């Protein structure tokens, strides 16, 4: 088991992530229709399709390039709230940060932590607001813990998936404080947040790629 | 729901193309936007948001109105890059004011576009429209959403910019217009996003929802259908309870159809609106009955009041033109 991925491997992993998110469109649409506009699945599909095209088209010399390209593609094409938020998730952690050519748990923890802060600031949201932040905050926490313990990338991502999943489950009990779920009040209880679900799918597919490719 | 479309992914593109056929001399097309062909040496006025509310937003690009509109997918905010393209196009070096309804997705995307514009050295200010009194109580004014009141704010911002005022002055006036605009809506039947199977919400045949938002956001209360005069009375009372309108006040009134409610019905409502305002001694400076801010085939209407002072009245009286909005001098 390796402790890091190189540039071509990271590209492959991100392509897989995009494909998995696209394939999750029906699930995301169903979840978002319950308490949102029902357009989250369509939006994520559009963004990931654009990101996938860019990942296929370009040559990358840093890990930063791979993630910022993914984020920018999503911001450019998706629109809605998700475009900026999910674009920021991939962009901010690597934009104007130290350039790296390998991806390990520390890098992933640090970059997603930076992104988390950017999302909270931009979206004016905190954990507990029934958003994707609820999943991301726990995933980042797990990544940090894994980094401290010197875990391998796959192990770290396995923990992140667990954290994200816990975050998704927590959103079921929360009242929405932003977006459409806010106006539903109590009616939002019992429904998981679609954005949080996407975060979980993203980490889950990263981990799955490592498993399937024995990294 | 039957919709006259081709492919779902082509809706916005094809709508913009069709719009440009209406008045080729006036407009030019951007990727996901429309701008005036004529570049004016003044503060640029930009509006925009999700599509599906036509003629808003693109129909309010015109002389004495907005200089450009950035358009998202149906009910989804435009991307920062689409907005930035419009900002760049309407900036003459005097800065740009973006006017949009207060929705989470719009705020995120317009904020980011403003940051990108600032990086390019374009001064950019945002005016958020929060006219829907049903969308949050007065104590949470910051949470209120924008509906048909956009029209008043765009009209006054456009007029102020045409006066050659500075960006700070145009922003001050636009903000005053936004602060002085109050609206209340009622939904009679639902709307469907083109390409989706199910409508955004459901209402029973004999039910209406007070204060329902233009994307189907839940309102204040669901009741049985009632006579036009009773409905109008309840709507106007909601507005009167939100702001202490007094004798001698002067307002512009917009009775706005949401899509499938007929002009006949809107006019019947408008008659009662006029009666009630007169009873309170409120002067109607200008009265508009139209479908400006729609929500696909949603049934229902909204009533908007713009409270005028001398400054706003003078600007309101300035002529304006687009194929969908005409104000003669």
Coordinates of C-alpha atoms in Angstrom, one line a residue:
Chain A
X1 CA 0.0 0.0 0.0
X2 CA 1.4 3.3 -1.1
X3 CA 1.2 6.5 1.0
X4 CA 0.7 8.8 -1.9
X5 CA -0.5 9.1 -5.5
X6 CA 1.4 10.6 -8.3
X7 CA 0.0 13.0 -10.9
X8 CA -1.3 10.5 -13.5
X9 CA -2.9 8.4 -10.7
X10 CA -4.6 11.5 -9.2
X11 CA -6.0 12.4 -12.6
X12 CA -7.3 8.8 -13.0
X13 CA -8.9 9.0 -9.5
X14 CA -10.5 12.4 -10.2
X15 CA -11.9 11.1 -13.5
X16 CA -13.4 8.2 -11.7
X17 CA -14.9 10.5 -9.1
X18 CA -16.5 12.6 -11.8
X19 CA -18.0 9.6 -13.4
X20 CA -19.4 8.2 -10.1
X21 CA -21.0 11.6 -9.3
X22 CA -22.6 11.7 -12.8
X23 CA -23.9 8.2 -12.3
X24 CA -25.5 9.3 -9.0
X25 CA -27.7 11.8 -10.7
X26 CA -31.0 9.9 -10.1
X27 CA -30.2 9.5 -6.4
X28 CA -29.3 13.1 -6.0
X29 CA -32.3 14.3 -7.9
X30 CA -34.6 12.2 -5.7
X31 CA -33.0 13.4 -2.5
X32 CA -33.1 17.1 -3.6
X33 CA -36.7 16.9 -4.8
X34 CA -37.8 16.1 -1.3
X35 CA -36.6 19.4 0.2
X36 CA -34.9 21.4 -2.5
X37 CA -35.4 22.5 -6.1
X38 CA -34.7 19.0 -7.4
X39 CA -31.9 20.3 -9.6
X40 CA -28.8 19.2 -7.6
X41 CA -28.4 16.0 -9.5
X42 CA -28.6 17.8 -12.9
X43 CA -26.1 20.5 -11.7
X44 CA -23.6 18.0 -10.4
X45 CA -23.9 16.0 -13.6
X46 CA -23.2 19.1 -15.7
X47 CA -20.2 20.2 -13.5
X48 CA -18.6 16.7 -13.4
X49 CA -19.1 16.2 -17.1
X50 CA -17.2 19.5 -17.8
X51 CA -14.5 18.6 -15.3
X52 CA -14.1 15.1 -16.8
X53 CA -13.6 16.6 -20.2
X54 CA -11.0 19.0 -18.9
X55 CA -9.2 16.2 -17.1
X56 CA -9.1 14.2 -20.3
X57 CA -8.0 17.1 -22.4
X58 CA -5.2 18.6 -20.4
X59 CA -1.7 17.6 -19.3
X60 CA -1.0 18.3 -15.6
X61 CA 2.3 19.2 -14.0
X62 CA 1.1 19.6 -10.4
X63 CA -1.6 18.1 -8.2
X64 CA -2.8 21.7 -7.7
X65 CA -3.6 21.9 -11.5
X66 CA -5.7 18.8 -11.3
X67 CA -7.9 20.0 -8.5
X68 CA -8.1 23.7 -9.6
X69 CA -9.1 22.5 -13.1
X70 CA -11.8 20.4 -11.6
X71 CA -13.1 23.2 -9.4
X72 CA -13.0 25.8 -12.2
X73 CA -14.9 23.6 -14.6
X74 CA -17.7 23.2 -12.0
X75 CA -17.9 26.9 -11.2
X76 CA -17.9 27.7 -14.9
X77 CA -20.7 25.4 -15.9
X78 CA -23.0 24.5 -13.1
X79 CA -24.6 27.7 -11.8
X80 CA -27.0 27.7 -8.8
X81 CA -25.5 27.5 -5.3
X82 CA -23.8 24.1 -5.9
X83 CA -21.6 25.4 -8.7
X84 CA -19.8 27.9 -6.5
X85 CA -19.8 25.6 -3.4
X86 CA -18.5 22.4 -5.0
X87 CA -16.2 24.4 -7.3
X88 CA -14.7 26.0 -4.2
X89 CA -14.4 22.5 -2.6
X90 CA -11.8 21.5 -5.2
X91 CA -10.4 24.9 -6.1
X92 CA -9.7 26.8 -2.8
X93 CA -7.5 24.1 -1.2
X94 CA -5.1 24.2 -4.1
X95 CA -5.4 27.6 -5.6
X96 CA -2.5 29.9 -4.6
X97 CA -1.2 27.2 -2.3
X98 CA 2.2 25.5 -2.3
X99 CA 2.6 23.4 -5.4
X100 CA 2.8 19.6 -4.9
X101 CA 3.4 16.7 -7.3
X102 CA 2.1 14.0 -5.0
X103 CA -1.1 13.5 -3.1
X104 CA -1.0 12.1 0.4
X105 CA -3.2 12.2 3.5
X106 CA -1.6 15.4 4.9
X107 CA -2.1 17.2 1.6
X108 CA -5.7 16.1 1.3
X109 CA -6.4 17.1 4.9
X110 CA -4.8 20.5 4.6
X111 CA -6.4 21.3 1.2
X112 CA -9.9 20.3 2.1
X113 CA -9.6 22.1 5.4
X114 CA -8.7 25.3 3.4
X115 CA -11.7 24.6 1.1
X116 CA -14.0 24.1 4.1
X117 CA -13.1 27.5 5.5
X118 CA -13.6 29.1 2.1
X119 CA -17.0 27.4 1.7
X120 CA -18.1 28.5 5.1
X121 CA -17.1 32.1 4.4
X122 CA -18.6 32.2 0.9
X123 CA -21.8 30.4 1.6
X124 CA -22.2 32.1 5.1
X125 CA -22.8 28.6 6.5
X126 CA -21.7 26.8 9.6
X127 CA -21.9 23.1 10.6
X128 CA -25.5 22.4 11.7
X129 CA -27.1 24.4 8.9
X130 CA -28.0 21.2 7.0
X131 CA -25.6 21.7 4.1
X132 CA -22.7 19.9 2.4
X133 CA -20.5 21.5 5.2
X134 CA -21.9 19.0 7.7
X135 CA -20.4 16.1 5.7
X136 CA -17.2 18.0 4.7
X137 CA -16.4 19.1 8.2
X138 CA -16.4 15.5 9.6
X139 CA -14.5 14.2 6.6
X140 CA -11.8 16.8 7.1
X141 CA -11.7 16.0 10.8
X142 CA -11.1 12.3 9.9
X143 CA -8.4 13.2 7.4
X144 CA -6.6 15.3 10.0
X145 CA -6.8 12.4 12.5
X146 CA -5.5 10.0 9.9
X147 CA -2.6 12.3 9.0
X148 CA -1.6 12.6 12.6
X149 CA -1.6 8.8 12.9
X150 CA 0.5 8.5 9.8
X151 CA -2.2 6.6 7.9
X152 CA -1.9 5.6 4.3
X153 CA -4.0 7.5 1.7
X154 CA -6.5 4.7 1.4
X155 CA -6.9 4.3 5.1
X156 CA -7.3 8.1 5.5
X157 CA -10.0 8.2 2.7
X158 CA -11.8 5.2 4.3
X159 CA -12.0 7.3 7.5
X160 CA -13.1 10.4 5.5
X161 CA -15.9 8.3 3.9
X162 CA -17.1 7.3 7.4
X163 CA -17.0 11.0 8.6
X164 CA -18.9 12.2 5.5
X165 CA -21.5 9.5 6.0
X166 CA -22.0 10.4 9.6
X167 CA -22.4 14.0 8.4
X168 CA -25.1 13.0 5.9
X169 CA -26.9 11.1 8.6
X170 CA -26.8 14.1 10.9
X171 CA -28.4 16.4 8.3
X172 CA -31.5 14.3 8.5
X173 CA -32.1 15.6 12.0
X174 CA -31.4 19.3 11.2
X175 CA -33.6 22.2 10.2
X176 CA -32.4 24.0 7.1
X177 CA -31.0 27.4 7.6
X178 CA -30.1 28.4 4.1
X179 CA -31.6 27.8 0.6
X180 CA -34.9 26.2 0.0
X181 CA -34.9 23.8 2.9
X182 CA -35.0 26.9 5.2
X183 CA -38.5 27.8 4.1
X184 CA -39.7 24.3 4.8
X185 CA -39.1 24.5 8.5
X186 CA -40.0 21.3 10.3
X187 CA -40.9 19.7 7.1
X188 CA -37.2 19.3 6.3
X189 CA -36.6 17.0 9.3
X190 CA -36.0 13.4 8.3
X191 CA -34.6 14.3 4.9
X192 CA -30.9 14.2 4.2
X193 CA -29.2 17.1 2.5
X194 CA -28.4 16.5 -1.2
X195 CA -25.1 18.5 -1.1
X196 CA -23.9 16.5 1.9
X197 CA -24.7 13.3 0.0
X198 CA -22.6 14.5 -2.9
X199 CA -19.6 15.1 -0.5
X200 CA -20.0 11.6 0.7
X201 CA -20.2 10.2 -2.9
X202 CA -17.0 12.2 -3.8
X203 CA -15.0 10.7 -0.9
X204 CA -16.5 7.3 -1.4
X205 CA -15.5 7.2 -5.0
X206 CA -12.0 8.4 -4.2
X207 CA -11.6 5.6 -1.8
X208 CA -13.2 3.1 -4.2
X209 CA -10.7 4.0 -6.9
X210 CA -7.8 3.3 -4.6
X211 CA -9.3 0.0 -3.6
X212 CA -10.0 -1.1 -7.2
X213 CA -6.5 0.0 -8.3
X214 CA -4.8 -1.5 -5.3
X215 CA -3.2 1.8 -4.3
Chain B
X1 CA -46.5 18.7 -18.1
X2 CA -46.4 19.5 -21.8
X3 CA -43.7 22.0 -22.7
X4 CA -42.9 23.4 -26.1
X5 CA -39.2 22.8 -26.1
X6 CA -36.6 20.9 -28.1
X7 CA -33.8 19.4 -26.0
X8 CA -33.7 20.4 -22.3
X9 CA -30.1 21.4 -22.5
X10 CA -30.9 23.9 -25.3
X11 CA -33.7 25.8 -23.6
X12 CA -31.7 28.9 -22.5
X13 CA -29.7 29.1 -25.7
X14 CA -32.8 28.9 -27.9
X15 CA -34.7 31.3 -25.8
X16 CA -32.0 33.9 -26.1
X17 CA -31.8 33.3 -29.9
X18 CA -35.6 33.8 -30.2
X19 CA -35.4 36.9 -28.0
X20 CA -32.7 38.5 -30.2
X21 CA -34.9 37.9 -33.3
X22 CA -37.4 40.3 -31.7
X23 CA -35.1 43.3 -31.7
X24 CA -31.8 42.6 -33.4
X25 CA -30.8 46.3 -33.5
X26 CA -31.1 46.7 -29.8
X27 CA -29.3 43.7 -28.4
X28 CA -26.3 41.5 -28.7
X29 CA -25.9 38.0 -27.3
X30 CA -23.3 36.8 -24.9
X31 CA -22.7 33.2 -23.9
X32 CA -25.5 33.1 -21.3
X33 CA -26.6 36.7 -21.4
X34 CA -28.0 39.6 -23.3
X35 CA -26.6 43.2 -23.5
X36 CA -27.5 46.4 -25.2
X37 CA -25.6 46.9 -28.4
X38 CA -25.1 50.6 -27.7
X39 CA -22.3 51.1 -25.2
X40 CA -23.1 54.0 -22.9
X41 CA -20.7 56.2 -21.0
X42 CA -22.3 55.7 -17.6
X43 CA -22.6 53.4 -14.6
X44 CA -23.5 50.0 -16.0
X45 CA -26.7 48.3 -14.7
X46 CA -26.8 44.5 -14.7
X47 CA -29.6 42.2 -13.7
X48 CA -30.0 38.5 -13.8
X49 CA -30.9 35.3 -12.1
X50 CA -32.4 31.9 -13.0
X51 CA -34.4 31.7 -16.2
X52 CA -38.0 30.7 -16.2
X53 CA -39.4 34.1 -15.1
X54 CA -39.7 35.7 -18.5
X55 CA -39.9 38.4 -19.5
X56 CA -37.7 39.1 -16.4
X57 CA -34.7 39.3 -16.6
X58 CA -33.8 39.6 -20.3
X59 CA -36.9 41.6 -21.1
X60 CA -35.7 44.3 -18.7
X61 CA -32.6 45.1 -20.6
X62 CA -33.3 48.2 -22.5
X63 CA -33.0 52.0 -22.7
X64 CA -33.5 53.5 -19.2
X65 CA -33.4 50.0 -17.8
X66 CA -30.7 47.4 -17.3
X67 CA -27.7 47.4 -19.8
X68 CA -27.4 43.6 -19.6
X69 CA -28.7 40.4 -18.0
X70 CA -26.9 37.2 -17.0
X71 CA -29.1 34.2 -17.3
X72 CA -29.0 30.9 -15.4
X73 CA -30.8 27.7 -16.2
X74 CA -34.4 27.5 -15.2
X75 CA -34.7 28.6 -11.5
X76 CA -30.9 28.3 -11.1
X77 CA -28.5 31.2 -10.7
X78 CA -26.1 32.1 -13.5
X79 CA -22.5 31.1 -13.1
X80 CA -19.9 33.7 -12.0
X81 CA -18.3 33.6 -15.4
X82 CA -21.6 34.3 -17.2
X83 CA -22.1 37.2 -14.9
X84 CA -18.6 38.4 -15.3
X85 CA -19.0 38.4 -19.1
X86 CA -22.0 40.7 -18.7
X87 CA -20.1 43.0 -16.2
X88 CA -17.2 43.4 -18.6
X89 CA -19.6 44.1 -21.5
X90 CA -21.6 46.8 -19.7
X91 CA -18.7 48.5 -17.9
X92 CA -17.6 51.8 -19.4
X93 CA -15.0 52.4 -16.7
X94 CA -17.5 53.9 -14.3
X95 CA -18.4 50.7 -12.5
X96 CA -21.3 48.3 -12.6
X97 CA -24.3 47.8 -10.3
X98 CA -25.8 44.3 -10.2
X99 CA -29.4 44.1 -9.2
X100 CA -30.8 40.7 -8.3
X101 CA -33.2 38.9 -6.0
X102 CA -32.0 37.7 -2.6
X103 CA -31.6 33.9 -3.1
X104 CA -28.7 31.8 -1.8
X105 CA -27.5 30.7 -5.2
X106 CA -27.7 34.2 -6.7
X107 CA -25.8 35.7 -3.8
X108 CA -23.0 33.2 -4.1
X109 CA -22.6 33.6 -7.9
X110 CA -23.0 37.4 -8.1
X111 CA -20.6 37.8 -5.1
X112 CA -18.0 35.7 -6.8
X113 CA -18.5 37.5 -10.1
X114 CA -18.1 40.8 -8.3
X115 CA -14.8 39.6 -6.8
X116 CA -13.6 38.5 -10.2
X117 CA -14.6 41.9 -11.6
X118 CA -12.7 43.7 -8.9
X119 CA -9.6 41.7 -9.7
X120 CA -9.9 43.1 -13.2
X121 CA -10.2 46.6 -11.8
X122 CA -14.0 47.0 -12.4
X123 CA -15.8 48.5 -9.5
X124 CA -18.9 46.4 -8.8
X125 CA -21.7 47.0 -6.3
X126 CA -24.7 44.7 -5.5
X127 CA -28.2 45.7 -4.8
X128 CA -30.3 42.8 -3.4
X129 CA -34.1 42.9 -3.9
X130 CA -36.0 41.7 -0.9
X131 CA -39.6 42.8 -1.7
X132 CA -41.5 39.6 -0.8
X133 CA -43.0 40.4 2.6
X134 CA -44.3 36.8 2.9
X135 CA -40.8 35.3 2.6
X136 CA -39.7 36.2 6.1
X137 CA -41.0 38.4 8.9
X138 CA -39.8 42.0 9.2
X139 CA -37.5 41.0 12.0
X140 CA -35.6 38.9 9.5
X141 CA -35.7 41.4 6.7
X142 CA -32.3 40.2 5.5
X143 CA -33.8 36.8 4.7
X144 CA -36.5 38.1 2.4
X145 CA -36.5 37.1 -1.2
X146 CA -37.0 39.2 -4.3
X147 CA -40.0 38.8 -6.6
X148 CA -41.7 41.2 -9.0
X149 CA -40.2 44.2 -7.2
X150 CA -37.1 43.7 -9.3
X151 CA -38.9 45.6 -12.0
X152 CA -39.1 48.8 -9.9
X153 CA -35.5 48.6 -8.8
X154 CA -34.2 48.0 -12.3
X155 CA -36.4 50.9 -13.7
X156 CA -35.1 53.4 -11.1
X157 CA -31.4 52.2 -11.3
X158 CA -31.6 52.5 -15.0
X159 CA -33.0 56.0 -14.8
X160 CA -30.4 57.1 -12.2
X161 CA -27.5 55.8 -14.3
X162 CA -28.8 57.6 -17.4
X163 CA -28.6 60.8 -15.4
X164 CA -24.8 60.4 -15.4
X165 CA -24.6 60.0 -11.6
X166 CA -21.7 58.3 -9.9
X167 CA -21.7 54.6 -8.9
X168 CA -22.2 55.6 -5.3
X169 CA -25.2 57.7 -6.1
X170 CA -26.8 55.2 -8.4
X171 CA -26.3 52.5 -5.7
X172 CA -27.8 54.8 -3.0
X173 CA -30.9 55.4 -5.2
X174 CA -31.2 51.8 -6.2
X175 CA -31.0 50.7 -2.6
X176 CA -33.7 53.2 -1.7
X177 CA -35.9 51.8 -4.5
X178 CA -35.3 48.3 -3.1
X179 CA -36.0 49.4 0.5
X180 CA -39.2 51.1 -0.6
X181 CA -40.7 48.2 -2.6
X182 CA -43.0 45.7 -1.0
X183 CA -44.8 42.8 -2.6
X184 CA -47.1 40.0 -1.7
X185 CA -48.0 37.0 -3.9
X186 CA -50.5 34.3 -4.0
X187 CA -50.3 31.0 -5.9
X188 CA -53.3 29.2 -7.4
X189 CA -51.6 26.4 -9.2
X190 CA -48.1 24.9 -9.6
X191 CA -45.3 25.3 -12.1
X192 CA -43.1 22.7 -13.7
X193 CA -39.4 23.1 -14.7
X194 CA -39.2 22.2 -18.4
X195 CA -37.8 18.7 -18.7
X196 CA -38.9 17.5 -15.2
X197 CA -41.8 15.2 -14.8
X198 CA -43.3 16.6 -11.7
X199 CA -44.5 20.1 -10.8
X200 CA -42.5 22.0 -8.2
X201 CA -45.4 21.7 -5.7
X202 CA -49.1 20.6 -5.6
X203 CA -52.2 22.6 -4.7
X204 CA -55.6 21.1 -4.5
X205 CA -58.1 22.4 -7.1
X206 CA -59.9 24.6 -4.5
X207 CA -56.8 25.7 -2.6
X208 CA -54.5 28.7 -2.8
X209 CA -51.3 29.6 -1.0
X210 CA -50.6 33.0 0.3
X211 CA -47.1 34.2 0.0
X212 CA -45.8 31.4 -2.1
X213 CA -42.5 32.2 -3.7
X214 CA -41.8 32.3 -7.4
X215 CA -40.0 28.9 -7.3
X216 CA -42.7 27.3 -5.2
X217 CA -41.2 28.2 -1.8
X218 CA -43.8 27.7 0.8
X219 CA -45.8 30.8 1.8
X220 CA -47.6 32.0 4.9
X221 CA -50.8 30.0 4.8
X222 CA -52.8 27.7 2.6
X223 CA -56.5 28.5 2.3
X224 CA -59.6 27.8 0.2
X225 CA -60.0 29.8 -3.0
X226 CA -62.0 33.0 -2.4
X227 CA -63.5 35.9 -4.3
X228 CA -61.2 38.3 -6.0
X229 CA -62.1 41.2 -3.6
X230 CA -61.5 39.1 -0.5
X231 CA -58.2 37.8 -1.9
X232 CA -57.1 41.3 -2.8
X233 CA -58.2 42.6 0.6
X234 CA -56.1 40.0 2.4
X235 CA -53.1 40.6 0.2
X236 CA -53.3 44.4 0.6
X237 CA -53.7 44.1 4.4
X238 CA -50.5 42.0 4.5
X239 CA -48.7 44.9 2.8
X240 CA -50.4 47.5 5.0
X241 CA -49.3 45.5 8.1
X242 CA -45.7 45.4 6.9
X243 CA -45.3 49.2 6.5
X244 CA -47.2 52.1 7.9
X245 CA -48.5 53.6 4.6
X246 CA -50.2 56.8 5.4
X247 CA -52.6 59.3 3.9
X248 CA -50.8 61.4 1.3
X249 CA -48.2 58.7 0.4
X250 CA -47.6 58.2 -3.2
X251 CA -47.0 54.8 -4.8
X252 CA -46.5 53.0 -8.1
X253 CA -48.5 49.9 -8.3
X254 CA -47.7 46.7 -10.2
X255 CA -50.2 43.9 -10.4
X256 CA -48.1 41.1 -11.8
X257 CA -49.4 37.8 -13.2
X258 CA -47.3 34.6 -12.4
X259 CA -48.0 32.9 -15.7
X260 CA -51.4 31.4 -16.3
X261 CA -53.6 33.8 -14.6
X262 CA -55.4 36.0 -17.2
X263 CA -55.3 39.7 -17.7
X264 CA -59.0 39.8 -17.0
X265 CA -58.4 38.4 -13.5
X266 CA -55.4 40.7 -12.9
X267 CA -57.6 43.7 -13.9
X268 CA -60.3 42.7 -11.5
X269 CA -57.7 42.5 -8.7
X270 CA -56.3 45.8 -9.8
X271 CA -59.7 47.5 -9.5
X272 CA -59.9 46.5 -5.8
X273 CA -56.2 47.5 -5.2
X274 CA -57.1 51.0 -6.5
X275 CA -60.2 51.2 -4.3
X276 CA -58.3 50.2 -1.2
X277 CA -55.4 52.6 -1.8
X278 CA -57.8 55.5 -2.4
X279 CA -59.7 54.6 0.8
X280 CA -56.5 55.0 2.7
X281 CA -55.8 58.3 0.9
X282 CA -52.7 56.9 -0.9
X283 CA -52.1 58.5 -4.3
X284 CA -51.4 56.1 -7.2
X285 CA -48.7 57.8 -9.3
X286 CA -48.5 55.0 -11.8
X287 CA -50.3 51.7 -12.2
X288 CA -49.1 48.8 -14.2
X289 CA -50.9 45.5 -14.8
X290 CA -48.8 43.0 -16.6
X291 CA -46.9 39.7 -16.6
X292 CA -43.4 40.8 -15.8
X293 CA -42.1 38.3 -13.3
X294 CA -43.6 34.9 -14.0
X295 CA -42.9 31.4 -12.8
X296 CA -43.6 29.2 -15.9
X297 CA -47.3 28.3 -16.0
X298 CA -47.8 29.0 -12.3
X299 CA -51.3 30.4 -11.6
X300 CA -51.5 33.4 -9.3
X301 CA -50.4 37.0 -9.0
X302 CA -48.4 39.4 -6.9
X303 CA -49.1 43.0 -5.9
X304 CA -46.1 45.3 -5.6
X305 CA -46.1 48.8 -4.1
X306 CA -43.2 51.2 -4.6
X307 CA -43.3 54.1 -2.2
X308 CA -42.1 57.2 -3.9
X309 CA -40.4 60.4 -2.7
X310 CA -39.6 63.4 -5.0
X311 CA -36.3 61.9 -6.0
X312 CA -37.6 58.5 -6.9
X313 CA -40.7 60.0 -8.6
X314 CA -38.6 62.2 -10.9
X315 CA -36.6 59.1 -11.9
X316 CA -39.6 56.9 -12.3
X317 CA -41.1 59.4 -14.8
X318 CA -38.1 59.1 -17.1
X319 CA -38.8 57.3 -20.3
X320 CA -37.7 53.7 -20.7
X321 CA -38.0 51.1 -23.4
X322 CA -37.6 47.4 -24.0
X323 CA -39.8 45.2 -26.1
X324 CA -41.5 44.1 -22.8
X325 CA -41.6 47.4 -20.9
X326 CA -42.4 50.8 -22.1
X327 CA -42.5 54.0 -20.0
X328 CA -43.3 57.1 -21.9
X329 CA -42.1 60.5 -20.7

